Amino acid sequence: MSFSASPIICTALRSVTLGARFAFVFVLAKYLDAHSVGYYGLFTAAIGYAMLFFGLDLYTYTSREIVKVNADRRGALLKGQVALVGILYLVLAPVVLIVLWCTELPVSLVMWFLPVLILEHLNQELYRLFIILSRQVMASVLLFLRQGAWAVAAAGLMVFSPGGRNLDFILLLWTGAGIGSAAVGLWQVHQLRLGGWREPVDWLWIRRGIMVSSTFLTATLAVRAIQTIDRYWLEYLAGIEVVGAYVLFFGVASALSVFLDAGIFSFYYPKLIQQANQARPSDLHNTVRKTALMTLGVCLGYAVVSSLLLPVLLNWIGRDVYYAQFGLYYWILAAMIAYSLGMVPHYALYAQGKDRPIIASHLASLVVFAGTTLTAMMFSNAYAVPVGVFTAMTIVLLWKTAAYVEICRHDTREGVVPHLESHLT
């Protein structure tokens, strides 16, 4: 496949996936009551957060290491990661299920949790592997199978069949799509003919990876806690119906992040790592500049289009609870824009091994989120959480940007890149 065709195919596949997820959220809100939408949001948030504990964020270490070795050694690295994750599932799965059993999640959702978690985790790691190996087309195919295909099927069944309008049926489709995506992904890994699978597990390498990724894990747990605690905290403050509205609006706003990851970040992230490894700071800063400009343009365009279309879509849904909470969307959208813009310096810092600002900003964001939400509770229960999320994401954006600008200034002083203004304007 020609290089010029790859971005077009990837963008098309991921646009279809994005469109499918976008439509699914609105169909879900139309045909299920706000309580069910709220519980679906709590379920997905728990899945995302649990994946961090079961993976220990080891991919942050593996993704750097795997590009440094030849293909005949990559299988050994992946085997070590699989061994570690397998042990974690044996130890932590019973604990997680007990914790969920004590929450307000319906029993049927708790029963679906582990199958969905395992498949989602496996498919996420396969997706990351193909991204880091610059096989974006296959990554896009897997993303569509795992997120887009079942969303289309679920939306269609909810529209045309009353029997499909329940969370159990939706999770059945999600699980089926996960199995299909995993099968395709594992077959493609086999086709890569990676060597090293027969080597014994390198526990020393795993230990070193845990030590490196543990700092990242702490930081990731902090920032992802915001995107998990927010829904449970909002339920406590304003009730499950408001959580349903929050989930709907968050689904719309988060489509921005999905689109940026698919159309921009997945292409420029491997390039940044390559430029950093080859000690080409001038090229790296130019890539960051291009990425920042494109990201800003997409964010502004999405803000305008979504703000105009959302009232029309809410009218089609026809449920008063979403109209009543419409103001939440602007805070959620602002938070998502701040998060998306912050990913530009994030990838630039990560590619250069500048982990400390990333970790510090994530840890600070959780403190800021808690403090802001507690303060905002004195004025509004419904708006306290989204205001807290926006403030936390803004802190992350500013912190990472300041750290990256300082690197630019340092490189300018050392004479390895042109003047700073050429990269920031």
Short mmCIF file of C-alpha atoms in Angstrom, two decimals, residues 56-204:
data_model
loop_
_atom_site.label_atom_id
_atom_site.label_comp_id
_atom_site.label_asym_id
_atom_site.label_seq_id
_atom_site.Cartn_x
_atom_site.Cartn_y
_atom_site.Cartn_z
CA LEU A 56 0.20 -1.00 35.00
CA ASP A 57 0.67 1.44 32.12
CA LEU A 58 3.53 -0.83 31.00
CA TYR A 59 2.94 0.17 27.38
CA THR A 60 4.59 3.53 28.17
CA TYR A 61 7.82 1.57 28.67
CA THR A 62 7.26 -1.10 26.03
CA SER A 63 6.44 1.39 23.26
CA ARG A 64 9.82 3.05 23.69
CA GLU A 65 11.72 -0.21 23.94
CA ILE A 66 10.09 -2.08 21.08
CA VAL A 67 11.16 0.46 18.45
CA LYS A 68 14.76 0.19 19.61
CA VAL A 69 15.13 -3.55 18.93
CA ASN A 70 14.99 -5.60 15.78
CA ALA A 71 11.96 -7.66 14.80
CA ASP A 72 13.65 -10.87 15.95
CA ARG A 73 13.56 -9.57 19.57
CA ARG A 74 10.16 -7.90 19.70
CA GLY A 75 8.27 -11.09 20.44
CA ALA A 76 10.26 -11.55 23.63
CA LEU A 77 9.25 -8.10 24.86
CA LEU A 78 5.59 -8.73 24.09
CA LYS A 79 5.77 -12.12 25.79
CA GLY A 80 7.04 -10.46 28.96
CA GLN A 81 4.19 -7.96 28.90
CA VAL A 82 1.63 -10.76 28.42
CA ALA A 83 3.10 -12.70 31.34
CA LEU A 84 2.85 -9.73 33.67
CA VAL A 85 -0.71 -8.87 32.65
CA GLY A 86 -1.80 -12.49 33.08
CA ILE A 87 -0.56 -12.53 36.67
CA LEU A 88 -2.28 -9.22 37.38
CA TYR A 89 -5.62 -10.56 36.15
CA LEU A 90 -5.35 -13.63 38.37
CA VAL A 91 -4.63 -11.47 41.41
CA LEU A 92 -6.81 -8.41 40.86
CA ALA A 93 -9.89 -9.68 39.01
CA PRO A 94 -11.61 -11.10 42.13
CA VAL A 95 -10.90 -7.87 44.04
CA VAL A 96 -12.39 -5.70 41.31
CA LEU A 97 -15.52 -7.82 41.06
CA ILE A 98 -16.06 -7.62 44.83
CA VAL A 99 -15.69 -3.84 44.74
CA LEU A 100 -18.17 -3.54 41.88
CA TRP A 101 -20.60 -5.83 43.67
CA CYS A 102 -20.67 -3.30 46.51
CA THR A 103 -21.52 -0.38 44.22
CA GLU A 104 -24.89 0.67 42.86
CA LEU A 105 -24.25 -0.90 39.45
CA PRO A 106 -26.97 -3.40 38.46
CA VAL A 107 -25.94 -7.02 38.95
CA SER A 108 -26.22 -7.74 35.22
CA LEU A 109 -23.62 -5.06 34.45
CA VAL A 110 -21.24 -6.49 37.05
CA MET A 111 -21.53 -9.89 35.35
CA TRP A 112 -20.55 -8.35 32.00
CA PHE A 113 -17.62 -6.44 33.45
CA LEU A 114 -14.80 -8.97 33.28
CA PRO A 115 -15.44 -10.27 29.71
CA VAL A 116 -15.70 -6.72 28.38
CA LEU A 117 -12.62 -5.63 30.34
CA ILE A 118 -10.40 -8.47 29.09
CA LEU A 119 -11.37 -7.95 25.44
CA GLU A 120 -11.15 -4.17 25.61
CA HIS A 121 -7.73 -4.38 27.25
CA LEU A 122 -6.38 -6.87 24.72
CA ASN A 123 -7.66 -4.85 21.78
CA GLN A 124 -6.27 -1.62 23.22
CA GLU A 125 -2.80 -3.14 23.49
CA LEU A 126 -3.00 -4.52 19.93
CA TYR A 127 -4.04 -1.09 18.70
CA ARG A 128 -1.10 0.54 20.49
CA LEU A 129 1.31 -2.04 19.07
CA PHE A 130 0.28 -1.38 15.49
CA ILE A 131 0.44 2.38 16.06
CA ILE A 132 3.97 2.27 17.44
CA LEU A 133 5.04 0.01 14.54
CA SER A 134 3.58 2.62 12.13
CA ARG A 135 0.91 0.23 10.84
CA GLN A 136 -1.87 2.77 11.11
CA VAL A 137 -4.17 1.10 8.58
CA MET A 138 -4.37 -2.11 10.59
CA ALA A 139 -4.78 -0.07 13.79
CA SER A 140 -7.67 1.77 12.15
CA VAL A 141 -9.30 -1.49 11.07
CA LEU A 142 -9.09 -2.85 14.61
CA LEU A 143 -10.46 0.39 16.01
CA PHE A 144 -13.47 0.17 13.71
CA LEU A 145 -14.13 -3.48 14.59
CA ARG A 146 -13.87 -2.82 18.31
CA GLN A 147 -15.69 0.51 18.54
CA GLY A 148 -17.57 1.23 15.34
CA ALA A 149 -19.04 -2.04 14.10
CA TRP A 150 -20.98 -2.98 17.22
CA ALA A 151 -22.13 0.62 17.70
CA VAL A 152 -23.73 0.55 14.24
CA ALA A 153 -25.38 -2.80 15.00
CA ALA A 154 -26.61 -1.65 18.41
CA ALA A 155 -28.03 1.60 17.05
CA GLY A 156 -29.81 -0.21 14.24
CA LEU A 157 -31.36 -2.77 16.56
CA MET A 158 -32.52 -0.12 19.02
CA VAL A 159 -34.21 1.80 16.20
CA PHE A 160 -35.95 -1.17 14.57
CA SER A 161 -36.36 -3.70 17.39
CA PRO A 162 -37.75 -2.88 20.86
CA GLY A 163 -36.09 -6.06 22.13
CA GLY A 164 -32.66 -4.52 21.54
CA ARG A 165 -33.34 -1.53 23.77
CA ASN A 166 -31.54 -2.72 26.90
CA LEU A 167 -28.00 -2.62 28.25
CA ASP A 168 -27.55 -6.40 28.31
CA PHE A 169 -28.06 -6.66 24.57
CA ILE A 170 -25.72 -3.71 23.96
CA LEU A 171 -22.98 -5.32 26.05
CA LEU A 172 -23.47 -8.60 24.20
CA LEU A 173 -22.75 -6.82 20.92
CA TRP A 174 -19.76 -5.06 22.48
CA THR A 175 -18.35 -8.42 23.60
CA GLY A 176 -18.91 -10.01 20.19
CA ALA A 177 -17.12 -7.16 18.43
CA GLY A 178 -14.27 -7.43 20.92
CA ILE A 179 -13.82 -11.11 20.09
CA GLY A 180 -13.77 -10.37 16.36
CA SER A 181 -11.29 -7.52 16.71
CA ALA A 182 -8.99 -9.59 18.92
CA ALA A 183 -9.01 -12.47 16.44
CA VAL A 184 -8.03 -10.20 13.55
CA GLY A 185 -5.39 -8.40 15.63
CA LEU A 186 -3.74 -11.57 16.91
CA TRP A 187 -3.67 -13.01 13.39
CA GLN A 188 -1.93 -9.88 12.15
CA VAL A 189 0.63 -10.09 14.96
CA HIS A 190 1.31 -13.66 13.83
CA GLN A 191 1.80 -12.38 10.28
CA LEU A 192 4.47 -9.93 11.48
CA ARG A 193 6.75 -12.92 12.11
CA LEU A 194 8.23 -11.38 15.22
CA GLY A 195 11.05 -13.35 16.80
CA GLY A 196 11.84 -14.07 20.43
CA TRP A 197 8.61 -15.83 21.44
CA ARG A 198 10.49 -18.98 22.46
CA GLU A 199 12.85 -17.11 24.75
CA PRO A 200 12.20 -17.36 28.51
CA VAL A 201 10.40 -14.45 30.10
CA ASP A 202 12.89 -11.74 31.02
CA TRP A 203 11.69 -10.91 34.53
CA LEU A 204 14.53 -8.45 35.01
#
